[in-house]
Coordinates of C-alpha atoms (C1' of nucleotides) in Angstrom, one line a residue:
Chain A
M1 CA 0.1 -0.1 0.0
L2 CA 1.3 3.4 -0.9
I3 CA 0.7 6.6 1.1
F4 CA 1.9 10.1 0.1
D5 CA 3.5 11.6 3.0
S6 CA 3.2 15.2 2.9
V7 CA 6.4 16.0 4.9
Q8 CA 8.8 13.8 2.6
K9 CA 6.6 14.9 -0.3
K10 CA 6.5 11.3 -1.9
K11 CA 4.5 8.3 -2.1
R12 CA 5.8 5.7 0.4
E13 CA 5.1 2.2 0.8
F14 CA 3.1 1.6 4.1
T15 CA 5.3 0.0 6.7
P16 CA 3.5 -0.2 10.2
L17 CA 5.3 0.1 13.3
E18 CA 3.8 -3.1 14.5
E19 CA 3.0 -6.0 11.9
G20 CA -0.5 -6.3 10.8
K21 CA -1.4 -3.1 12.9
A22 CA -2.1 0.4 11.7
S23 CA -2.8 3.3 14.2
L24 CA -4.1 6.7 12.9
Y25 CA -4.8 9.9 14.6
V26 CA -6.8 12.7 12.7
C27 CA -7.4 16.2 13.9
G28 CA -11.3 16.4 14.4
P29 CA -13.5 19.4 14.8
T30 CA -13.7 22.2 17.3
V31 CA -17.3 21.9 18.3
Y32 CA -18.4 25.5 18.4
D33 CA -20.5 25.4 15.1
D34 CA -22.0 23.4 12.4
A35 CA -19.7 21.3 10.4
H36 CA -19.2 22.6 6.7
L37 CA -18.2 20.8 3.6
G38 CA -14.7 21.0 4.4
H39 CA -15.1 19.1 7.5
A40 CA -17.1 16.5 5.7
K41 CA -14.3 16.0 3.1
S42 CA -11.6 15.4 5.7
A43 CA -13.7 12.9 7.6
L44 CA -14.6 11.1 4.5
V45 CA -10.9 11.0 3.3
F46 CA -9.9 9.4 6.5
D47 CA -12.9 7.2 6.6
L48 CA -11.8 5.8 3.3
L49 CA -8.4 5.3 4.5
V50 CA -9.3 3.2 7.3
R51 CA -11.6 1.4 4.9
V52 CA -8.6 0.6 2.6
L53 CA -6.2 -0.2 5.4
K54 CA -8.7 -2.8 6.6
A55 CA -9.3 -4.3 3.3
N56 CA -5.5 -4.4 3.1
G57 CA -5.6 -6.8 6.2
Y58 CA -4.5 -4.3 8.9
D59 CA -6.0 -4.2 12.4
V60 CA -6.8 -0.5 12.6
T61 CA -7.0 1.8 15.5
Y62 CA -8.3 5.3 14.6
A63 CA -8.8 8.2 16.8
R64 CA -10.2 11.5 16.0
N65 CA -10.5 14.2 18.8
I66 CA -13.1 16.4 19.7
T67 CA -11.9 19.8 20.8
D68 CA -14.1 21.0 23.4
I69 CA -11.6 23.8 24.9
D70 CA -11.3 26.9 22.9
D71 CA -12.0 30.5 23.0
K72 CA -14.5 30.4 20.3
I73 CA -16.6 28.1 22.1
I74 CA -16.5 30.5 25.1
K75 CA -17.3 33.3 23.0
K76 CA -20.5 31.3 21.5
A77 CA -21.5 30.3 25.0
I78 CA -21.4 33.9 26.1
E79 CA -23.2 35.3 22.9
Q80 CA -26.1 32.8 23.5
N81 CA -25.9 32.9 27.3
K82 CA -25.4 29.2 27.6
D83 CA -23.4 26.9 29.7
I84 CA -20.0 25.6 27.7
K85 CA -21.1 22.3 28.0
E86 CA -24.4 22.9 26.4
I87 CA -22.7 24.3 23.2
T88 CA -20.2 21.6 23.0
E89 CA -22.5 18.8 23.6
F90 CA -24.9 20.1 21.0
Y91 CA -22.2 20.4 18.3
T92 CA -20.8 17.1 18.9
E93 CA -24.1 15.3 18.6
A94 CA -24.9 17.3 15.4
F95 CA -21.4 16.5 14.1
H96 CA -22.0 12.5 14.8
K97 CA -25.6 12.7 13.3
E98 CA -24.1 14.5 10.0
M99 CA -21.2 12.2 9.8
E100 CA -23.6 9.1 9.8
A101 CA -25.5 10.6 7.2
I102 CA -22.6 10.6 4.7
G103 CA -21.6 7.1 5.7
V104 CA -18.4 8.2 7.9
E105 CA -18.1 5.3 10.5
R106 CA -17.3 6.5 13.9
P107 CA -13.5 6.1 15.1
D108 CA -12.4 3.7 17.4
I109 CA -11.3 6.4 19.8
E110 CA -12.8 9.7 20.2
P111 CA -10.9 11.8 22.8
K112 CA -11.8 15.0 24.3
A113 CA -9.6 17.8 25.3
T114 CA -11.6 18.0 28.8
E115 CA -11.0 14.4 29.3
S116 CA -7.3 14.5 28.8
L117 CA -6.0 17.5 30.8
E118 CA -3.9 15.1 33.1
A119 CA -1.9 13.9 29.8
M120 CA -1.4 17.5 29.0
Y121 CA -0.1 18.4 32.3
E122 CA 2.3 15.7 32.0
L123 CA 3.3 16.6 28.7
V124 CA 4.0 20.2 29.8
Q125 CA 6.0 19.2 32.9
K126 CA 8.2 17.1 30.7
L127 CA 8.8 20.0 28.5
I128 CA 9.5 22.2 31.3
D129 CA 11.7 20.0 33.2
S130 CA 13.8 19.4 29.9
K131 CA 14.1 23.0 29.3
H132 CA 12.2 22.8 26.2
A133 CA 9.5 25.1 27.7
Y134 CA 9.5 28.3 30.1
K135 CA 7.0 30.1 32.3
T136 CA 6.8 33.7 31.9
D137 CA 5.9 36.4 34.6
D138 CA 2.2 36.4 33.3
G139 CA 1.9 32.7 34.1
D140 CA 1.9 31.6 30.7
V141 CA 3.9 28.6 29.5
Y142 CA 5.5 28.7 26.2
F143 CA 7.4 26.1 24.0
D144 CA 11.1 27.3 23.3
T145 CA 11.4 26.7 19.4
S146 CA 14.9 27.6 19.5
S147 CA 15.7 24.6 21.8
D148 CA 14.4 22.3 19.1
N149 CA 16.7 22.1 16.2
K150 CA 14.2 20.2 14.2
Y151 CA 11.7 22.7 14.5
L152 CA 10.1 23.8 11.0
S153 CA 11.4 20.4 9.7
L154 CA 7.8 19.1 9.1
S155 CA 6.6 22.1 7.2
H156 CA 9.9 23.1 5.5
R157 CA 9.6 26.7 6.4
V158 CA 12.5 29.1 6.8
Q159 CA 12.5 31.5 9.5
D160 CA 12.1 35.1 8.7
E161 CA 14.9 36.8 10.5
E162 CA 13.4 40.3 10.2
D163 CA 10.2 39.6 11.1
K164 CA 11.6 37.5 14.2
V165 CA 13.4 40.4 15.5
Q166 CA 10.5 42.7 15.3
R167 CA 8.1 40.5 17.0
V168 CA 10.3 39.9 20.0
E169 CA 10.5 43.6 20.7
S170 CA 6.8 44.0 20.7
S171 CA 6.2 40.8 22.7
S172 CA 8.9 40.8 25.5
E173 CA 7.3 37.8 27.2
K174 CA 8.3 35.4 24.4
K175 CA 11.8 34.4 23.8
N176 CA 11.5 33.7 20.2
S177 CA 8.6 35.1 18.0
A178 CA 7.8 31.6 16.8
D179 CA 7.5 30.1 20.4
F180 CA 3.8 28.9 21.0
A181 CA 1.9 28.8 24.2
L182 CA 1.3 25.3 25.9
W183 CA -0.6 26.9 28.9
K184 CA -2.2 30.3 28.9
S185 CA -2.9 31.7 32.2
V186 CA -6.4 32.8 32.3
K187 CA -8.0 34.9 35.4
D188 CA -11.7 35.1 34.7
N189 CA -14.0 32.4 35.3
T190 CA -15.2 31.3 31.9
L191 CA -13.5 28.0 31.4
T192 CA -10.3 27.6 33.4
F193 CA -8.7 24.4 34.8
D194 CA -6.2 24.2 37.9
S195 CA -3.1 23.1 36.5
P196 CA 0.4 22.6 38.2
F197 CA 1.2 25.8 36.2
G198 CA -1.7 27.8 37.8
A199 CA -5.1 28.4 36.4
G200 CA -5.8 28.6 32.7
R201 CA -6.2 26.9 29.6
P202 CA -4.3 24.7 27.4
G203 CA -2.6 25.9 24.1
W204 CA -4.4 24.6 20.9
H205 CA -1.5 22.4 19.9
L206 CA -1.2 20.7 22.9
E207 CA -4.2 18.5 23.2
C208 CA -3.4 16.3 20.1
S209 CA 0.0 15.5 21.3
A210 CA -1.4 14.6 24.8
M211 CA -4.2 12.5 23.4
I212 CA -1.9 10.6 21.1
E213 CA 0.3 10.0 23.9
K214 CA -2.4 8.7 26.2
H215 CA -4.5 6.7 23.6
L216 CA -2.2 5.4 20.8
A217 CA 1.7 5.7 21.6
K218 CA 3.5 2.8 21.8
P219 CA 6.3 3.2 24.5
H220 CA 9.2 2.0 22.7
A221 CA 8.6 2.5 19.0
K222 CA 10.4 5.2 16.9
F223 CA 7.1 7.0 16.3
A224 CA 4.0 7.5 18.3
V225 CA 1.5 6.6 15.5
D226 CA 1.8 5.3 12.0
I227 CA -0.3 7.9 10.5
H228 CA -1.3 11.4 11.4
G229 CA -3.6 13.3 9.3
G230 CA -5.8 16.5 9.0
G231 CA -6.6 19.3 6.6
A232 CA -3.9 20.8 4.4
D233 CA -3.9 24.0 6.5
L234 CA -2.8 22.4 9.7
L235 CA 0.4 21.3 8.4
F236 CA 1.6 24.7 9.6
P237 CA 1.5 25.7 12.6
H238 CA -0.5 22.8 14.2
H239 CA 1.2 19.8 13.2
E240 CA 4.7 21.4 13.2
N241 CA 4.1 22.5 16.7
E242 CA 2.6 19.0 17.8
A243 CA 5.6 17.3 16.4
A244 CA 7.8 19.5 18.1
Q245 CA 6.1 18.9 21.5
T246 CA 6.2 15.2 21.3
R247 CA 9.6 15.0 19.8
C248 CA 11.2 16.9 22.8
A249 CA 8.8 15.4 25.5
T250 CA 9.3 11.8 24.7
E251 CA 11.6 9.7 23.2
H252 CA 9.8 9.1 19.7
A253 CA 8.7 11.2 17.1
L254 CA 5.0 11.7 16.5
A255 CA 4.1 10.1 13.2
N256 CA 5.8 8.0 10.5
Y257 CA 3.3 9.0 7.7
W258 CA 1.9 12.5 7.5
M259 CA -1.2 13.1 5.3
H260 CA -3.0 16.1 4.4
N261 CA -6.2 16.5 2.4
G262 CA -7.2 19.3 0.1
F263 CA -9.6 22.4 0.3
V264 CA -13.1 22.4 -0.4
N265 CA -13.9 25.8 -2.4
I266 CA -17.4 26.8 -3.3
D267 CA -18.0 27.8 -6.8
G268 CA -14.2 28.6 -7.1
E269 CA -14.2 30.8 -3.8
K270 CA -12.7 29.6 -0.7
M271 CA -15.4 28.9 2.1
S272 CA -15.2 31.8 4.8
K273 CA -17.4 33.7 7.2
S274 CA -16.4 36.9 5.6
L275 CA -17.5 35.9 2.3
G276 CA -20.6 34.5 3.8
N277 CA -20.3 31.4 1.6
S278 CA -19.9 28.7 4.3
F279 CA -21.8 25.8 3.1
F280 CA -22.9 23.8 6.2
L281 CA -23.2 20.2 6.0
K282 CA -26.8 20.2 7.5
D283 CA -27.9 22.5 4.9
A284 CA -26.5 20.3 2.0
L285 CA -28.0 17.4 3.7
K286 CA -31.4 19.0 3.3
V287 CA -31.2 19.1 -0.4
Y288 CA -28.9 16.0 -1.4
D289 CA -29.0 12.5 -0.2
G290 CA -25.9 12.0 2.1
E291 CA -24.7 9.4 -0.1
V292 CA -24.4 11.6 -3.3
L293 CA -22.5 14.3 -1.1
R294 CA -20.0 11.5 0.1
F295 CA -19.8 10.0 -3.7
Y296 CA -19.2 13.5 -4.9
L297 CA -16.7 14.5 -2.2
L298 CA -14.6 11.6 -2.6
S299 CA -15.1 11.4 -6.4
T300 CA -11.7 13.4 -6.8
H301 CA -8.2 12.7 -5.1
Y302 CA -8.1 13.7 -1.5
R303 CA -4.9 15.9 -2.0
S304 CA -6.4 18.2 -4.7
N305 CA -8.3 21.2 -3.7
F306 CA -12.2 20.4 -4.4
N307 CA -14.3 23.0 -6.1
F308 CA -18.0 22.2 -5.0
N309 CA -20.7 23.2 -7.6
E310 CA -23.9 21.8 -8.1
E311 CA -23.4 20.8 -11.9
D312 CA -20.5 18.5 -10.9
L313 CA -22.5 17.3 -7.8
A314 CA -25.4 16.3 -10.4
A315 CA -23.0 14.5 -12.5
S316 CA -21.9 12.6 -9.3
K317 CA -25.5 11.7 -8.6
K318 CA -25.8 10.4 -12.1
R319 CA -22.9 8.2 -11.6
L320 CA -24.1 6.9 -8.2
D321 CA -27.4 6.2 -9.9
K322 CA -26.0 4.0 -12.2
I323 CA -24.6 1.7 -9.3
Y324 CA -28.1 1.5 -7.8
R325 CA -29.7 0.9 -11.2
L326 CA -27.6 -2.2 -11.6
K327 CA -28.2 -3.3 -7.8
K328 CA -31.9 -2.8 -8.6
R329 CA -31.6 -5.2 -11.5
L330 CA -30.1 -7.8 -9.5
F331 CA -32.2 -7.1 -6.2
G332 CA -33.0 -10.0 -4.2
L333 CA -30.5 -12.5 -5.7
A334 CA -27.8 -14.3 -4.0
T335 CA -24.2 -13.9 -4.2
N336 CA -21.1 -16.3 -3.7
N337 CA -19.0 -13.4 -2.4
E338 CA -16.4 -14.5 -4.0
K339 CA -13.1 -12.4 -4.7
T340 CA -13.2 -11.3 -8.4
K341 CA -10.6 -9.7 -10.6
F342 CA -12.3 -6.6 -10.5
Q343 CA -12.1 -6.6 -6.7
E344 CA -8.5 -7.0 -6.9
K345 CA -8.1 -4.0 -9.3
L346 CA -10.2 -1.8 -7.4
L347 CA -8.4 -2.5 -4.2
S348 CA -5.1 -2.1 -5.9
A349 CA -6.3 1.5 -7.5
L350 CA -7.4 2.3 -3.7
S351 CA -4.1 1.3 -2.2
D352 CA -2.2 3.6 -4.2
D353 CA -2.6 6.6 -2.2
M354 CA -6.3 6.3 -2.5
N355 CA -6.7 6.9 -6.5
V356 CA -10.4 6.9 -6.3
S357 CA -10.7 8.4 -9.9
L358 CA -9.1 5.1 -11.1
G359 CA -11.4 3.1 -8.9
L360 CA -14.5 4.8 -10.4
A361 CA -13.4 4.0 -13.9
L362 CA -13.0 0.5 -13.1
I363 CA -16.6 0.7 -11.4
D364 CA -18.0 2.3 -14.5
E365 CA -16.6 -0.4 -16.6
M366 CA -17.6 -3.3 -14.5
I367 CA -21.3 -1.6 -14.6
T368 CA -21.3 -1.5 -18.3
H369 CA -20.1 -4.9 -18.7
A370 CA -22.6 -6.3 -16.3
N371 CA -25.4 -4.4 -18.1
E372 CA -24.2 -5.5 -21.5
T373 CA -24.3 -9.2 -20.4
L374 CA -27.5 -8.8 -18.6
D375 CA -29.2 -7.3 -21.8
T376 CA -28.1 -10.1 -24.1
A377 CA -27.9 -13.0 -22.0
G378 CA -30.2 -12.5 -19.1
K379 CA -29.8 -15.8 -17.7
H380 CA -26.1 -15.5 -17.0
K381 CA -26.1 -17.0 -13.5
E382 CA -22.1 -16.6 -12.8
L383 CA -22.0 -13.0 -14.0
K384 CA -25.0 -12.0 -11.8
K385 CA -23.2 -13.6 -8.7
E386 CA -20.1 -12.0 -9.6
T387 CA -21.7 -8.7 -9.9
I388 CA -23.8 -8.9 -6.8
S389 CA -20.4 -9.6 -5.0
N390 CA -18.8 -6.7 -6.5
L391 CA -21.6 -4.6 -5.4
Y392 CA -21.1 -5.5 -2.0
Y393 CA -17.3 -5.0 -2.3
I394 CA -18.0 -1.3 -3.3
E395 CA -20.4 -0.9 -0.5
E396 CA -17.8 -2.1 1.9
I397 CA -14.9 -0.4 0.9
L398 CA -16.0 2.9 -0.5
G399 CA -19.6 3.1 1.2
F400 CA -21.2 3.8 -2.1
S401 CA -24.7 2.2 -2.7
V402 CA -25.4 0.9 1.1
K403 CA -29.1 1.4 0.8
N404 CA -32.0 -0.3 -0.8
P405 CA -32.2 0.8 -4.3
Y406 CA -35.7 1.4 -4.2
E407 CA -35.4 3.7 -1.4
Y408 CA -32.6 5.4 -2.7
F409 CA -34.4 6.4 -5.9
Q410 CA -37.4 7.4 -3.9
Y411 CA -35.6 9.4 -1.4
G412 CA -37.7 12.4 -0.1
V413 CA -41.0 11.4 -1.7
D414 CA -43.7 11.1 0.9
E415 CA -45.9 8.0 1.3
Q416 CA -49.0 9.8 0.1
T417 CA -47.2 10.7 -3.2
K418 CA -45.9 7.1 -3.4
E419 CA -49.4 5.7 -3.2
K420 CA -50.8 8.2 -5.9
I421 CA -48.0 7.4 -8.3
A422 CA -48.4 3.6 -7.8
E423 CA -52.0 3.8 -8.6
L424 CA -51.3 6.1 -11.7
I425 CA -48.9 3.3 -12.8
I426 CA -51.5 0.8 -12.5
Q427 CA -54.2 2.5 -14.6
R428 CA -51.4 3.4 -17.1
D429 CA -50.5 -0.4 -17.4
E430 CA -54.1 -1.1 -18.2
A431 CA -54.4 1.5 -20.8
K432 CA -51.2 0.1 -22.4
K433 CA -52.5 -3.4 -22.5
A434 CA -55.6 -2.3 -24.1
K435 CA -53.3 -0.4 -26.5
D436 CA -54.8 3.1 -25.7
F437 CA -51.4 5.1 -26.0
E438 CA -53.2 8.3 -25.8
A439 CA -54.5 7.5 -22.6
S440 CA -51.3 5.8 -21.3
D441 CA -49.2 8.8 -22.4
K442 CA -51.6 11.2 -20.8
L443 CA -51.2 9.2 -17.6
R444 CA -47.5 9.3 -17.9
D445 CA -47.5 13.2 -18.2
E446 CA -49.6 13.1 -14.8
I447 CA -46.7 10.8 -13.4
L448 CA -43.8 13.0 -14.5
H449 CA -45.8 15.9 -12.7
Y450 CA -44.6 14.7 -9.5
G451 CA -41.0 15.1 -10.3
V452 CA -40.4 11.4 -11.1
S453 CA -39.4 9.6 -14.2
I454 CA -40.6 6.1 -15.2
M455 CA -39.3 3.1 -17.0
D456 CA -40.9 0.1 -18.5
T457 CA -39.1 -3.1 -17.8
T458 CA -39.8 -6.6 -18.2
Q459 CA -40.4 -6.8 -14.5
G460 CA -42.9 -4.1 -14.7
T461 CA -42.8 -0.4 -14.5
F462 CA -40.6 1.3 -12.2
W463 CA -40.1 5.1 -11.2
E464 CA -37.4 7.3 -9.9
K465 CA -37.4 10.6 -8.4
I466 CA -35.5 12.8 -10.7
Chain B
rG1 C1' 7.7 39.9 0.3
rG2 C1' 8.8 34.3 1.9
rU3 C1' 7.5 29.0 1.0
rG4 C1' 5.1 25.6 -1.8
rC5 C1' 1.4 23.5 -5.1
rC6 C1' -1.1 23.3 -10.0
rA7 C1' -2.3 24.0 -15.6
rU8 C1' -4.9 17.3 -19.5
rC9 C1' -11.7 17.4 -24.5
rG10 C1' -17.7 22.0 -23.3
rC11 C1' -17.6 20.6 -17.7
rC12 C1' -15.4 17.1 -13.8
rA13 C1' -10.9 13.8 -13.7
rA14 C1' -6.9 9.7 -14.0
rG15 C1' -2.4 8.9 -16.1
rU16 C1' 4.1 11.4 -14.7
rG17 C1' 9.5 8.9 -20.0
rG18 C1' 7.1 4.5 -24.4
rU19 C1' 3.0 6.8 -28.2
rA20 C1' -3.9 10.2 -24.0
rA21 C1' -8.6 5.9 -18.6
rG22 C1' -13.5 7.0 -16.7
rG23 C1' -17.8 10.1 -15.9
rC24 C1' -21.2 14.3 -17.3
rC25 C1' -23.0 16.9 -21.4
rG26 C1' -23.9 16.4 -27.0
rC27 C1' -24.6 13.8 -31.8
rA28 C1' -25.7 9.1 -34.5
rG29 C1' -27.9 4.1 -33.9
rC30 C1' -29.9 -0.6 -31.5
rC31 C1' -34.2 -1.3 -28.1
rU32 C1' -39.3 0.8 -27.1
rG33 C1' -46.2 1.6 -29.3
rC34 C1' -43.6 6.4 -27.9
rA35 C1' -40.6 7.3 -24.1
rA36 C1' -37.1 6.3 -19.8
rA37 C1' -33.5 3.0 -18.5
rG38 C1' -29.9 -0.1 -20.8
rC39 C1' -26.4 -1.0 -24.8
rU40 C1' -23.1 0.4 -29.4
rG41 C1' -20.4 4.0 -32.1
rC42 C1' -18.3 9.3 -32.6
rU43 C1' -15.5 13.7 -30.0
rA44 C1' -8.5 16.0 -26.9
rU45 C1' -1.9 15.1 -28.2
rC46 C1' -2.1 17.5 -22.9
rC47 C1' -1.2 26.5 -21.2
rC48 C1' 3.2 28.7 -24.3
rC49 C1' 8.4 28.9 -25.9
rA50 C1' 13.4 26.4 -25.8
rG51 C1' 16.0 22.0 -24.3
rU52 C1' 17.2 16.6 -23.0
rU53 C1' 15.9 11.7 -25.4
rC54 C1' 15.4 6.7 -30.2
rA55 C1' 11.0 8.4 -27.6
rA56 C1' 7.8 13.7 -23.3
rA57 C1' 1.4 15.4 -21.3
rU58 C1' 5.2 13.0 -18.1
rC59 C1' 12.5 15.3 -17.4
rU60 C1' 15.1 20.2 -17.4
rG61 C1' 15.1 25.5 -18.2
rG62 C1' 12.3 30.2 -19.0
rG63 C1' 7.4 32.5 -19.7
rU64 C1' 2.1 33.0 -18.8
rG65 C1' -2.0 32.0 -15.5
rG66 C1' -4.4 29.9 -11.4
rC67 C1' -4.1 28.5 -6.1
rA68 C1' -2.6 27.6 -1.0
rC69 C1' 0.2 28.4 3.5
rC70 C1' 3.0 32.2 6.5
rU71 C1' -3.2 34.7 11.8
rC72 C1' -8.1 31.1 13.6
rC73 C1' -9.5 27.3 10.2
rA74 C1' -10.7 20.6 7.9

RNA sequence: GGUGCCAUCGCCAAGUGGUAAGGCCGCAGCCUGCAAAGCUGCUAUCCCCAGUUCAAAUCUGGGUGGCACCUCCA
């Protein structure tokens, strides 16, 4: 299996720290607002990675944190005059529900910052003891970047000397401008914790390092985890700082492989509050089936920037429809679940740094071939079994077409309408039998009026929501 | 300003030294009472210039045009 390591900037063969096992840590959401399409993309990318690792036979331990200590959370709580916990629990639950809607499986471990404070204290204490961190008169604790000769080795950044001097002058508390807070002294009573370094809050880079030590790190391995992932923007400063803390506080480096997913833009523009174009997942789910969103967001390479627009989304839906139509054609038939050549090729494509585009091309070719054979030799038993097995494989490894095909095509249509359509179809069939095509066409127009399309097959007339 | 990434058919998008996958859209046909669905066929020499090579979309240099990070961010 090949993984593009964004620190070494090349594809590397995946070799786990422990034979047959893979550990993965991904930076999760800060729960102060609804998840947008970018959060969805990141969660989907690593959900797929876990599936591909499992398909390659690895026993995967996947952790994704919930950041529930943050200034933005406090701000929101004050704004809405609510308890901090009320805010974090609300958005955590919303996040879980929305992830479920797009087929993202829950990670094995979902650590919260508020539950990992002891691990954070321990880490900070180690850094102070080893002179990699220092306390200021204000009670803050900073990481001393000049004490780490590997600092910036992750992001390959170069220190800007002039900038450095200027900022040091303006902020006398820090030894170096690049130094970042491990512990921030806070005197108010919003959300503070009594640490060995005084009351305050942890710095935002600290929690990931601490949680990894607590939940995933193997004591004597060269790296704490196999893979560390997150959005492309996190490489600097977040991951750089995480790596520095862990490297200096423990005897191992943080991660063997670093993976970063590309960004989601909306109609060519970056999503941002100031542009007013943040696209929340919950809003997208009102209009689109979660699975269509999953298919669309995963359809291009995870490292590329993704430009979200409705035309491309519609094209993705059509592509997913084709999988479901084939599933519908074979609905209810048994399978032998045998490994096929197609499955091998699909796994091989996905195992090459998750080449989904190539995988989708394989799927489309498989579908065309199956439909072609089914058209010309409808009783081809072996092919039917193989195809069903292939469809199950697509479900398992990509999470596409997991629903009942009939339900999928009638998504969002209420029961009353369904009954009405069924009734009209019966009437039309009768008119057709009587060769009264004028009447049957009229009835079809009436059916189409409900925003559905109908198709006559040898098994009867079916309808789909357009 | 610093650092880095990208540029392939109308649109989305693989391929990264051996002669351009796949999907959407479009056109023609088969099937159909007509449709829909399905199937078949057709549609690019890879931003520009120069170079390396028997061979380049793929490597090198120079342009041009996008984008990201450097501050909170998936």
